[in-house]
């Protein structure tokens, strides 16, 4: 190289250095070099290998059009391979022909060789504190480079190192400042609503948009805690993962985080065996953090990126802070839901109780006035023996209704306070059926039959309570078959349980619509539609029956077809 040519290149170098120095970002530095390098060092190709955060890899940034053609841009190589790796590890420059290179790597220098590159200069990029990467120039001529080229390359790489360090310090400081204000913004969103779905959606969106993450998802643990349910999503994969998508706890990186309650930072997911790849995925980095509330993992915040080494400790710190806030926002929202729900239930119970008082007092008054009327008639006139019998049977019948009503009303209070006492003895089945029937008025439209298998003549239980159950079921059978029909009580051996007896009370009445069957034995449950809805009642009789049968260690259930009739069955222990 002639002296004047060398000095003109030094001029170009100082001009380049000034521009690089004034750059504000790594991208700008790369662009300036790309536009000007050819004037500084001759050759067909140039690229930089810049170290990743943890300095285990270097990532290629191409600096010449020829390099763009062979798809090395953004490829990463371990510092243990290739000549740039050697230069970085040994902090030394290299000037060689590819063929005689000691650290030749087929997928790096091999590609250059395919392009026809024969000689290389490689210099490390470093400041005195920090190794940043390596700068590479290549030429198609063998032995193309001479000492002045390596000096120029070294000077340039020093300028680059200083500029890159400045921009990275500046970027980090800017990122910190921006993050603090963004955390505040996201936190403000979290406290603005108590609706969980809304809260999580706006958190995911705010985190993704404000921090410019590639993709952000928030999963919540399902109630059974076996699954993580996708509850909010913002970013590039949004069209691929449906809302409500489920992943099992323990499965994939997010499953691991939910199971262990610790964050995972996988900056190269291909090295993490927990990573679960989806078809649409071109994720290279993933950061997943647990959302904890009351010392329990309630969900996972997951951030993904197509770049390698996309996340650092600052991301972990910021997202951990946000996860804490999401955790307490979720807890507040859940508490609010619970209170709202309890409140609604209390209002509903209050309404039902008010109805109940009205219905009970109506139910008490009706038989009482019938009794009064029959008794007054008896007092007033001379009555024939037939009439006398009729009035007396009305009085007995209505008194029976009253007594069941009083018994049921009393049972409710006792069941609720846990004070319903039982006296277990051996009970004669026929006796309780007769007692129950005698207290229910079976109208002329109904016929009543009963049958008891001989082996089932005795059961173990509280005589009065079992009679009360039968009386409730038989009086319902009458009440809910207004058009009449057969009412039968069958007592038989329980097919599956040899020590149990099965009582079945059947009618041919209105039946129960299927959607009510599951809740008929709950407190205040009533069919409120159709004909049955017009018949007055409290919705407490079957609940009392269930409580009594439960205390006997038995079960009660119903089989019914609308318009055809119902069969209520209960089981109790055999008496002998
Ligand atoms: P009530 O009869 O006072 O409403 P119950 O607890 O005895 O309360 O019954 C609850 C509901 O179950 C009734 O409102 C009725 O809709 C339905 N039901 C009970 N027994 C029968 C039956 N034999 N046939 C049809 N529906 C019935």
Coordinates of C-alpha atoms and ligand atoms in Angstrom, one line a residue:
X1 CA 0.0 0.0 0.0
X2 CA 1.4 3.4 -1.0
X3 CA 2.0 5.9 1.8
X4 CA -0.5 8.4 0.3
X5 CA -3.2 5.6 0.0
X6 CA -2.6 4.7 3.6
X7 CA -3.0 8.2 4.8
X8 CA -6.2 8.7 2.7
X9 CA -7.6 5.5 4.4
X10 CA -6.7 6.9 7.8
X11 CA -8.7 10.0 6.9
X12 CA -11.6 7.8 5.9
X13 CA -11.2 6.0 9.2
X14 CA -11.3 9.2 11.3
X15 CA -14.3 10.4 9.3
X16 CA -16.0 7.0 10.0
X17 CA -15.0 7.1 13.6
X18 CA -16.7 10.5 14.1
X19 CA -19.9 9.2 12.5
X20 CA -19.8 6.0 14.6
X21 CA -19.2 8.0 17.7
X22 CA -22.2 10.2 17.1
X23 CA -24.5 7.1 16.6
X24 CA -27.3 6.5 19.0
X25 CA -28.0 2.8 18.6
X26 CA -26.3 -0.4 17.6
X27 CA -28.4 -0.5 14.4
X28 CA -27.1 2.9 13.4
X29 CA -23.5 1.9 13.9
X30 CA -24.0 -1.2 11.8
X31 CA -25.7 0.9 9.0
X32 CA -22.8 3.4 8.9
X33 CA -20.2 0.7 8.7
X34 CA -22.2 -1.1 6.0
X35 CA -22.3 2.1 3.9
X36 CA -18.6 3.0 4.3
X37 CA -16.4 0.0 4.9
X38 CA -15.6 -0.7 1.3
X39 CA -13.7 2.6 1.2
X40 CA -11.6 1.6 4.2
X41 CA -10.5 -2.0 3.6
X42 CA -10.7 -3.8 0.3
X43 CA -12.5 -7.1 -0.1
X44 CA -15.9 -8.5 -0.9
X45 CA -17.2 -9.3 2.5
X46 CA -17.4 -7.9 6.0
X47 CA -19.3 -8.8 9.1
X48 CA -19.3 -8.5 12.9
X49 CA -19.9 -11.3 15.4
X50 CA -21.3 -9.6 18.5
X51 CA -21.4 -11.4 21.8
X52 CA -24.7 -12.4 23.5
X53 CA -25.5 -11.2 27.0
X54 CA -24.0 -14.2 28.7
X55 CA -21.0 -14.2 26.3
X56 CA -21.4 -17.8 25.3
X57 CA -22.4 -17.0 21.7
X58 CA -21.7 -14.5 19.1
X59 CA -24.4 -13.3 16.7
X60 CA -23.6 -12.3 13.1
X61 CA -24.4 -8.8 11.8
X62 CA -23.6 -8.6 8.1
X63 CA -21.7 -5.5 6.9
X64 CA -21.6 -6.2 3.2
X65 CA -24.2 -7.1 0.5
X66 CA -22.4 -10.3 -0.4
X67 CA -22.8 -11.5 3.2
X68 CA -26.6 -10.9 3.1
X69 CA -26.8 -13.4 0.3
X70 CA -25.7 -16.4 2.4
X71 CA -28.2 -16.0 5.2
X72 CA -25.7 -15.6 8.0
X73 CA -27.4 -12.5 9.4
X74 CA -28.6 -13.1 13.0
X75 CA -27.1 -16.7 13.0
X76 CA -25.4 -17.5 16.3
X77 CA -22.3 -19.5 16.9
X78 CA -20.7 -20.7 20.2
X79 CA -17.5 -18.8 21.1
X80 CA -15.8 -22.2 21.0
X81 CA -16.2 -22.4 17.2
X82 CA -14.9 -20.5 14.1
X83 CA -12.1 -18.0 13.8
X84 CA -14.2 -15.1 15.3
X85 CA -14.7 -17.3 18.3
X86 CA -11.0 -17.9 18.6
X87 CA -10.3 -14.2 18.2
X88 CA -12.8 -13.3 20.9
X89 CA -11.5 -15.9 23.3
X90 CA -7.8 -15.1 22.8
X91 CA -8.3 -11.3 22.4
X92 CA -6.1 -11.5 19.3
X93 CA -6.2 -10.6 15.6
X94 CA -5.9 -13.0 12.8
X95 CA -4.8 -12.5 9.2
X96 CA -5.0 -15.8 7.2
X97 CA -5.9 -17.7 4.1
X98 CA -9.0 -19.7 4.8
X99 CA -7.5 -23.0 3.6
X100 CA -4.7 -22.8 6.1
X101 CA -6.9 -21.6 9.0
X102 CA -6.5 -23.5 12.2
X103 CA -10.1 -22.8 13.6
X104 CA -12.0 -23.4 10.3
X105 CA -15.7 -23.9 11.0
X106 CA -17.8 -25.5 8.1
X107 CA -21.0 -23.6 8.7
X108 CA -19.3 -20.3 9.1
X109 CA -16.0 -20.1 7.2
X110 CA -17.3 -23.0 5.0
X111 CA -20.0 -20.7 3.7
X112 CA -17.5 -18.0 3.0
X113 CA -15.4 -20.4 1.1
X114 CA -18.4 -21.3 -0.9
X115 CA -18.7 -17.7 -1.8
X116 CA -15.1 -17.8 -3.1
X117 CA -13.6 -15.9 -0.1
X118 CA -9.9 -16.9 0.3
X119 CA -8.3 -14.6 2.8
X120 CA -9.5 -13.1 6.0
X121 CA -8.7 -10.5 8.6
X122 CA -10.3 -10.9 12.0
X123 CA -9.9 -8.5 14.9
X124 CA -11.5 -8.6 18.3
X125 CA -13.9 -5.7 19.3
X126 CA -13.2 -4.8 22.9
X127 CA -12.7 -1.9 25.3
X128 CA -10.4 -2.4 28.2
X129 CA -13.3 -3.5 30.4
X130 CA -15.3 -5.4 28.0
X131 CA -15.1 -8.0 25.2
X132 CA -17.9 -7.2 22.7
X133 CA -17.2 -9.4 19.6
X134 CA -15.1 -9.7 16.5
X135 CA -14.9 -7.8 13.2
X136 CA -14.2 -9.8 10.0
X137 CA -13.1 -8.8 6.5
X138 CA -12.8 -11.2 3.6
X139 CA -11.4 -11.1 0.1
X140 CA -11.6 -13.4 -2.9
X141 CA -7.8 -13.0 -3.5
X142 CA -5.4 -15.2 -1.6
X143 CA -3.0 -13.2 0.6
X144 CA -5.1 -10.0 -0.1
X145 CA -4.4 -8.3 3.2
X146 CA -1.3 -6.8 4.5
X147 CA -0.2 -5.3 7.9
X148 CA -1.7 -1.8 7.3
X149 CA -5.1 -3.4 6.8
X150 CA -4.9 -5.1 10.2
X151 CA -3.9 -1.9 11.9
X152 CA -6.9 -0.1 10.2
X153 CA -9.2 -2.9 11.2
X154 CA -7.9 -2.8 14.8
X155 CA -8.4 1.0 15.0
X156 CA -11.8 0.7 13.6
X157 CA -12.8 -2.1 16.0
X158 CA -11.6 0.0 18.9
X159 CA -13.8 2.9 17.8
X160 CA -16.7 0.5 17.3
X161 CA -16.2 -1.0 20.7
X162 CA -16.3 2.4 22.4
X163 CA -19.3 3.5 20.4
X164 CA -21.1 0.1 21.0
X165 CA -20.5 0.4 24.7
X166 CA -21.8 3.9 24.9
X167 CA -24.9 3.0 23.0
X168 CA -25.5 0.0 25.1
X169 CA -25.0 1.9 28.4
X170 CA -27.3 4.6 27.0
X171 CA -29.9 2.1 25.9
X172 CA -29.8 0.4 29.2
X173 CA -30.3 3.7 31.1
X174 CA -33.1 4.7 28.8
X175 CA -34.7 1.3 29.2
X176 CA -34.5 1.6 33.0
X177 CA -36.1 5.0 33.0
X178 CA -38.8 3.9 30.5
X179 CA -39.4 0.8 32.5
X180 CA -40.0 2.5 35.8
X181 CA -42.6 4.8 34.2
X182 CA -44.2 1.9 32.3
X183 CA -44.4 -0.2 35.4
X184 CA -46.4 2.6 37.0
X185 CA -48.7 2.9 34.0
X186 CA -49.4 -0.9 34.0
X187 CA -49.9 -0.8 37.8
X188 CA -52.5 2.0 37.4
X189 CA -54.4 -0.2 34.8
X190 CA -54.4 -3.1 37.3
X191 CA -56.1 -1.1 40.0
X192 CA -58.7 0.4 37.6
X193 CA -61.0 -2.6 37.5
X194 CA -62.2 -5.5 39.6
X195 CA -63.3 -7.6 36.7
X196 CA -60.7 -10.4 36.3
X197 CA -61.0 -10.9 32.5
X198 CA -60.8 -7.1 31.9
X199 CA -57.9 -6.7 34.4
X200 CA -55.8 -9.5 32.8
X201 CA -56.5 -8.4 29.2
X202 CA -55.4 -4.8 29.9
X203 CA -52.4 -6.0 31.8
X204 CA -51.2 -8.3 28.9
X205 CA -51.8 -5.5 26.4
X206 CA -50.1 -2.9 28.5
X207 CA -47.0 -5.1 29.1
X208 CA -46.7 -6.2 25.5
X209 CA -47.2 -2.7 24.0
X210 CA -45.3 -0.7 26.5
X211 CA -42.3 -3.0 26.7
X212 CA -42.5 -3.9 23.0
X213 CA -42.4 -7.6 23.7
X214 CA -43.0 -10.0 20.8
X215 CA -45.8 -11.9 22.5
X216 CA -47.3 -11.9 26.0
X217 CA -49.7 -14.4 27.5
X218 CA -51.3 -14.7 31.0
X219 CA -52.5 -18.1 32.1
X220 CA -54.6 -18.7 35.2
X221 CA -54.8 -22.0 37.1
X222 CA -58.2 -23.7 36.7
X223 CA -60.2 -24.4 39.9
X224 CA -59.2 -28.0 39.9
X225 CA -55.5 -26.8 39.6
X226 CA -54.7 -29.4 36.9
X227 CA -54.8 -27.0 34.0
X228 CA -53.5 -23.5 33.1
X229 CA -56.1 -21.6 31.1
X230 CA -55.1 -18.9 28.6
X231 CA -56.9 -15.9 30.1
X232 CA -55.3 -12.9 28.3
X233 CA -53.1 -12.5 25.2
X234 CA -51.4 -9.7 23.3
X235 CA -48.8 -9.9 20.6
X236 CA -47.9 -11.8 17.4
X237 CA -49.2 -15.3 18.2
X238 CA -52.7 -14.0 19.1
X239 CA -54.3 -15.6 16.0
X240 CA -52.8 -19.0 16.8
X241 CA -53.7 -19.7 20.4
X242 CA -57.4 -19.5 21.2
X243 CA -58.7 -17.8 24.4
X244 CA -59.3 -20.6 26.9
X245 CA -56.5 -22.8 25.5
X246 CA -55.4 -25.2 28.2
X247 CA -52.0 -26.5 29.2
X248 CA -51.5 -29.0 32.0
X249 CA -49.6 -28.0 35.1
X250 CA -46.1 -29.5 34.8
X251 CA -46.2 -29.4 31.0
X252 CA -43.9 -27.1 29.1
X253 CA -42.1 -24.1 30.6
X254 CA -45.2 -22.4 31.9
X255 CA -46.4 -25.7 33.4
X256 CA -43.0 -26.1 35.2
X257 CA -43.3 -22.5 36.5
X258 CA -46.8 -23.2 37.8
X259 CA -45.7 -26.4 39.5
X260 CA -42.5 -25.0 41.1
X261 CA -43.5 -21.3 41.7
X262 CA -40.2 -20.1 40.2
X263 CA -39.4 -18.1 37.1
X264 CA -37.7 -19.6 34.0
X265 CA -35.5 -17.5 31.7
X266 CA -34.7 -19.5 28.6
X267 CA -32.8 -17.3 26.3
X268 CA -32.2 -20.2 23.9
X269 CA -35.2 -22.4 24.1
X270 CA -33.5 -25.1 22.0
X271 CA -31.3 -25.8 25.0
X272 CA -34.2 -26.2 27.4
X273 CA -35.9 -29.6 27.4
X274 CA -39.0 -28.2 29.1
X275 CA -39.8 -26.0 26.1
X276 CA -43.0 -27.1 24.2
X277 CA -42.9 -26.1 20.6
X278 CA -46.1 -25.3 18.7
X279 CA -46.5 -25.5 14.9
X280 CA -46.8 -21.7 14.6
X281 CA -43.9 -21.1 16.8
X282 CA -40.6 -19.5 15.8
X283 CA -39.8 -18.6 19.4
X284 CA -36.2 -18.5 20.4
X285 CA -36.4 -16.9 23.9
X286 CA -39.0 -17.4 26.6
X287 CA -39.4 -15.8 30.0
X288 CA -42.2 -17.2 32.3
X289 CA -42.9 -16.0 35.8
X290 CA -45.3 -17.2 38.5
X291 CA -48.2 -15.1 39.6
X292 CA -48.6 -15.6 43.3
X293 CA -51.4 -14.7 45.6
X294 CA -51.7 -15.7 49.3
X295 CA -48.5 -17.9 48.9
X296 CA -50.1 -19.9 46.1
X297 CA -49.4 -19.9 42.4
X298 CA -52.6 -18.6 40.7
X299 CA -51.2 -18.2 37.2
X300 CA -48.2 -17.6 34.9
X301 CA -47.1 -14.5 33.0
X302 CA -45.3 -15.7 29.8
X303 CA -43.2 -13.6 27.4
X304 CA -41.7 -15.0 24.1
X305 CA -39.5 -13.6 21.4
X306 CA -38.2 -14.8 18.0
X307 CA -34.7 -13.4 18.9
X308 CA -32.2 -15.3 20.9
X309 CA -31.2 -13.8 24.2
X310 CA -34.1 -11.4 24.0
X311 CA -34.5 -11.0 27.8
X312 CA -32.2 -10.0 30.6
X313 CA -32.2 -9.5 34.4
X314 CA -34.0 -6.2 34.0
X315 CA -36.9 -7.9 32.3
X316 CA -37.1 -10.4 35.1
X317 CA -37.0 -7.7 37.7
X318 CA -39.7 -5.6 36.0
X319 CA -42.0 -8.5 35.3
X320 CA -41.6 -9.9 38.8
X321 CA -42.8 -6.6 40.2
X322 CA -45.7 -6.6 37.8
X323 CA -46.5 -10.3 38.6
X324 CA -46.8 -9.2 42.3
X325 CA -49.2 -6.5 41.4
X326 CA -51.2 -8.9 39.1
X327 CA -51.3 -11.4 42.0
X328 CA -52.8 -8.9 44.4
X329 CA -55.2 -7.5 41.7
X330 CA -56.5 -11.1 41.0
X331 CA -57.0 -11.6 44.8
X332 CA -58.9 -8.4 45.1
X333 CA -61.0 -9.2 42.1
X334 CA -61.8 -12.7 43.4
X335 CA -62.6 -11.4 46.9
X336 CA -64.9 -8.9 45.3
X337 CA -66.6 -11.6 43.3
X338 CA -67.0 -13.8 46.4
X339 CA -68.6 -10.9 48.3
X340 CA -70.8 -10.0 45.4
X341 CA -71.9 -13.6 45.1
X342 CA -72.6 -14.0 48.8
X343 CA -74.5 -10.8 48.8
X344 CA -76.7 -12.0 45.9
X345 CA -77.3 -15.3 47.7
X346 CA -78.2 -13.5 50.9
X347 CA -80.7 -11.2 49.0
X348 CA -82.1 -14.4 47.3
X349 CA -82.4 -16.2 50.7
X350 CA -84.1 -13.2 52.2
X351 CA -86.6 -13.1 49.4
X352 CA -87.2 -16.9 49.8
X353 CA -87.6 -16.6 53.5
X354 CA -90.2 -13.8 53.1
X355 CA -92.0 -16.0 50.5
X356 CA -91.7 -18.9 52.9
X357 CA -93.3 -17.0 55.8
X358 CA -96.2 -16.0 53.5
X359 CA -96.7 -19.5 52.2
X360 CA -96.5 -21.2 55.6
X361 CA -99.0 -18.9 57.2
X362 CA -101.3 -19.4 54.2
X363 CA -100.8 -23.2 54.5
X364 CA -101.6 -23.1 58.2
X365 CA -104.6 -21.0 57.7
X366 CA -106.3 -23.1 55.0
X367 CA -106.6 -26.4 57.0
X368 CA -107.4 -24.4 60.2
X369 CA -110.4 -22.6 58.6
X370 CA -111.6 -25.9 57.1
X371 CA -111.4 -27.5 60.6
X372 CA -113.3 -24.5 62.1
X373 CA -116.0 -24.7 59.4
X374 CA -116.5 -28.4 59.9
X375 CA -116.5 -28.1 63.7
X376 CA -119.0 -25.2 63.6
X377 CA -121.3 -27.1 61.4
X378 CA -121.2 -30.0 63.8
X379 CA -122.1 -27.6 66.7
X380 CA -124.9 -25.8 64.9
X381 CA -127.1 -28.5 63.5
X382 CA -128.5 -31.9 64.1
X383 CA -126.4 -34.0 61.9
X384 CA -127.0 -37.5 60.5
X385 CA -124.5 -40.2 61.3
X386 CA -123.2 -40.1 57.7
X387 CA -122.6 -36.3 57.9
X388 CA -121.0 -36.6 61.3
X389 CA -118.5 -39.1 59.9
X390 CA -117.8 -36.9 56.9
X391 CA -117.2 -33.8 59.0
X392 CA -115.1 -35.7 61.5
X393 CA -113.0 -37.2 58.7
X394 CA -112.5 -33.7 57.3
X395 CA -111.3 -32.5 60.7
X396 CA -108.9 -35.5 61.1
X397 CA -107.6 -35.1 57.6
X398 CA -106.9 -31.3 57.9
X399 CA -105.5 -31.8 61.4
X400 CA -103.0 -34.3 59.8
X401 CA -102.0 -31.7 57.2
X402 CA -101.5 -29.1 59.9
X403 CA -99.5 -31.5 62.0
X404 CA -97.1 -32.3 59.1
X405 CA -96.8 -28.6 58.4
X406 CA -95.9 -27.9 62.0
X407 CA -93.6 -30.9 62.0
X408 CA -91.8 -29.7 58.9
X409 CA -91.5 -26.1 60.0
X410 CA -90.0 -27.3 63.3
X411 CA -87.6 -29.6 61.5
X412 CA -86.2 -26.8 59.4
X413 CA -85.1 -24.8 62.4
X414 CA -83.7 -27.9 64.0
X415 CA -81.9 -29.2 60.9
X416 CA -80.4 -25.7 60.5
X417 CA -79.1 -25.5 64.1
X418 CA -78.0 -29.2 64.0
X419 CA -80.4 -30.1 66.7
X420 CA -82.7 -32.6 65.0
X421 CA -82.4 -35.6 67.3
X422 CA -83.0 -39.1 66.2
X423 CA -84.1 -42.2 68.1
X424 CA -83.1 -45.2 66.2
X425 CA -85.1 -48.4 66.8
X426 CA -86.4 -51.3 64.7
X427 CA -89.4 -49.8 62.8
X428 CA -92.3 -51.8 61.4
X429 CA -92.6 -50.7 57.7
X430 CA -96.3 -51.4 57.4
X431 CA -97.1 -49.3 60.5
X432 CA -95.3 -46.2 59.2
X433 CA -97.0 -46.5 55.8
X434 CA -100.4 -46.7 57.5
X435 CA -99.6 -43.8 59.8
X436 CA -98.5 -41.7 56.9
X437 CA -101.5 -42.5 54.7
X438 CA -103.9 -41.8 57.5
X439 CA -102.6 -38.3 57.7
X440 CA -102.8 -37.5 54.0
X441 CA -106.2 -37.0 52.4
X442 CA -106.2 -39.4 49.4
X443 CA -108.9 -37.8 47.2
X444 CA -111.6 -39.8 45.4
X445 CA -109.6 -39.2 42.1
X446 CA -106.7 -41.2 43.5
X447 CA -106.3 -44.9 44.3
X448 CA -103.6 -45.9 46.8
X449 CA -101.9 -49.3 47.0
X450 CA -98.8 -50.5 48.8
X451 CA -96.8 -53.7 48.8
X452 CA -94.0 -54.8 51.1
X453 CA -91.6 -57.7 50.4
X454 CA -91.7 -60.0 53.3
X455 CA -87.9 -59.7 53.8
X456 CA -88.3 -56.0 54.1
X457 CA -90.9 -55.7 56.9
X458 CA -88.5 -54.0 59.3
X459 CA -86.0 -51.2 58.9
X460 CA -83.6 -49.5 61.3
X461 CA -84.5 -45.9 61.9
X462 CA -86.4 -43.2 63.7
X463 CA -90.1 -44.1 63.4
X464 CA -91.5 -40.6 63.4
X465 CA -88.9 -39.2 61.0
X466 CA -89.3 -42.0 58.5
X467 CA -93.1 -41.6 58.7
X468 CA -92.6 -37.8 58.1
X469 CA -90.6 -38.6 54.9
X470 CA -93.2 -41.0 53.6
X471 CA -96.0 -38.5 54.5
X472 CA -94.2 -35.8 52.5
X473 CA -93.7 -38.0 49.5
X474 CA -97.3 -39.3 49.5
X475 CA -98.8 -35.9 50.0
X476 CA -96.6 -34.6 47.1
X477 CA -97.8 -37.5 45.0
X478 CA -101.4 -36.4 45.6
X479 CA -100.6 -32.7 45.2
X480 CA -98.7 -33.0 42.0
X481 CA -101.1 -35.4 40.3
X482 CA -104.2 -33.1 40.3
X483 CA -105.9 -35.2 37.6
X484 CA -105.8 -38.3 39.8
X485 CA -104.4 -41.8 39.2
X486 CA -102.6 -44.6 41.0
X487 CA -100.3 -43.8 43.9
X488 CA -98.2 -46.8 45.0
X489 CA -95.7 -47.4 47.7
X490 CA -93.5 -50.4 47.1
X491 CA -91.0 -51.6 49.7
X492 CA -88.4 -54.0 48.3
X493 CA -84.9 -55.4 48.7
X494 CA -82.2 -52.9 47.4
X495 CA -80.7 -54.7 44.4
X496 CA -77.1 -53.7 44.9
X497 CA -77.0 -53.4 48.8
X498 CA -78.1 -56.5 50.5
X499 CA -78.4 -54.8 53.9
X500 CA -80.6 -52.0 52.6
X501 CA -84.3 -51.7 51.9
X502 CA -85.7 -49.5 49.1
X503 CA -88.9 -47.4 49.4
X504 CA -90.5 -46.2 46.1
X505 CA -93.4 -43.8 46.0
X506 CA -94.9 -43.5 42.5
X507 CA -97.6 -41.4 40.9
X508 CA -99.0 -40.8 37.4
X509 CA -99.0 -37.0 37.8
X510 CA -97.3 -34.0 36.2
X511 CA -93.7 -35.2 36.4
X512 CA -90.6 -33.1 36.8
X513 CA -88.9 -31.4 33.8
X514 CA -85.3 -32.8 33.4
X515 CA -83.6 -29.5 34.0
X516 CA -85.1 -29.4 37.6
X517 CA -84.2 -33.0 38.5
X518 CA -80.7 -32.3 39.7
X519 CA -81.7 -29.7 42.2
X520 CA -85.1 -30.8 43.5
X521 CA -83.7 -31.8 46.9
X522 CA -82.1 -28.4 47.5
X523 CA -83.6 -26.0 49.9
X524 CA -86.5 -23.9 48.4
X525 CA -86.1 -25.7 45.0
X526 CA -89.5 -25.8 43.2
X527 CA -90.6 -26.3 39.6
X528 CA -91.8 -22.8 38.7
X529 CA -93.1 -23.5 35.2
X530 CA -96.3 -25.1 33.8
X531 CA -99.0 -26.6 35.9
X532 CA -96.7 -27.5 38.8
X533 CA -95.7 -23.8 39.0
X534 CA -99.3 -22.9 39.8
X535 CA -99.5 -25.3 42.8
X536 CA -98.5 -23.6 46.1
X537 CA -95.6 -24.9 48.1
X538 CA -92.5 -24.0 50.0
X539 CA -89.8 -26.1 48.3
X540 CA -88.8 -27.4 51.7
X541 CA -90.4 -30.9 52.0
X542 CA -87.9 -32.7 49.8
X543 CA -85.0 -30.9 51.4
X544 CA -86.2 -32.1 54.8
X545 CA -86.6 -35.7 53.4
X546 CA -83.1 -35.6 52.1
X547 CA -81.7 -34.4 55.5
X548 CA -83.6 -37.1 57.4
X549 CA -82.5 -39.9 55.0
X550 CA -78.9 -38.7 55.0
X551 CA -79.0 -39.0 58.8
X552 CA -80.1 -42.6 58.3
X553 CA -77.1 -43.3 56.1
X554 CA -79.3 -43.7 53.1
X555 CA -79.9 -42.0 49.8
X556 CA -82.9 -40.3 48.2
X557 CA -83.5 -39.7 44.5
X558 CA -86.2 -39.2 41.8
X559 CA -87.0 -40.6 38.4
X560 CA -89.6 -38.8 36.5
X561 CA -91.1 -38.2 33.0
X562 CA -93.0 -35.0 32.3
X563 CA -96.7 -35.8 31.8
X564 CA -96.2 -39.5 32.9
X565 CA -95.4 -39.3 36.6
X566 CA -92.7 -39.6 39.1
X567 CA -91.1 -42.1 41.4
X568 CA -89.3 -41.0 44.5
X569 CA -87.0 -43.6 46.0
X570 CA -85.0 -43.7 49.2
X571 CA -82.9 -46.4 50.9
X572 CA -82.5 -47.2 54.6
X573 CA -80.8 -50.0 56.5
X574 CA -82.7 -53.3 57.0
X575 CA -84.0 -53.9 60.5
X576 CA -83.2 -57.5 61.0
Ligands
LIG1 P1 -93.3 -28.0 47.8 O1 -94.2 -29.2 47.3 O2 -93.8 -27.4 49.1 O3 -93.1 -27.1 46.7 P2 -91.2 -30.0 48.1 O4 -89.8 -29.9 48.6 O5 -92.0 -31.1 48.7 O6 -91.9 -28.6 48.2 O7 -91.1 -30.3 46.5 C1 -90.2 -29.5 45.7 C2 -90.7 -29.5 44.3 O8 -90.6 -30.7 43.7 C3 -92.2 -29.1 44.2 O9 -92.4 -27.8 44.2 C4 -92.5 -29.8 42.9 O10 -92.3 -28.9 41.8 C5 -91.6 -31.0 42.8 N1 -92.3 -32.2 43.2 C6 -92.2 -32.8 44.4 N2 -92.9 -34.0 44.4 C7 -93.4 -34.1 43.1 C8 -94.2 -35.1 42.4 N3 -94.6 -36.2 43.0 N4 -94.5 -34.9 41.1 C9 -94.1 -33.8 40.5 N5 -93.3 -32.9 41.1 C10 -93.0 -33.0 42.3

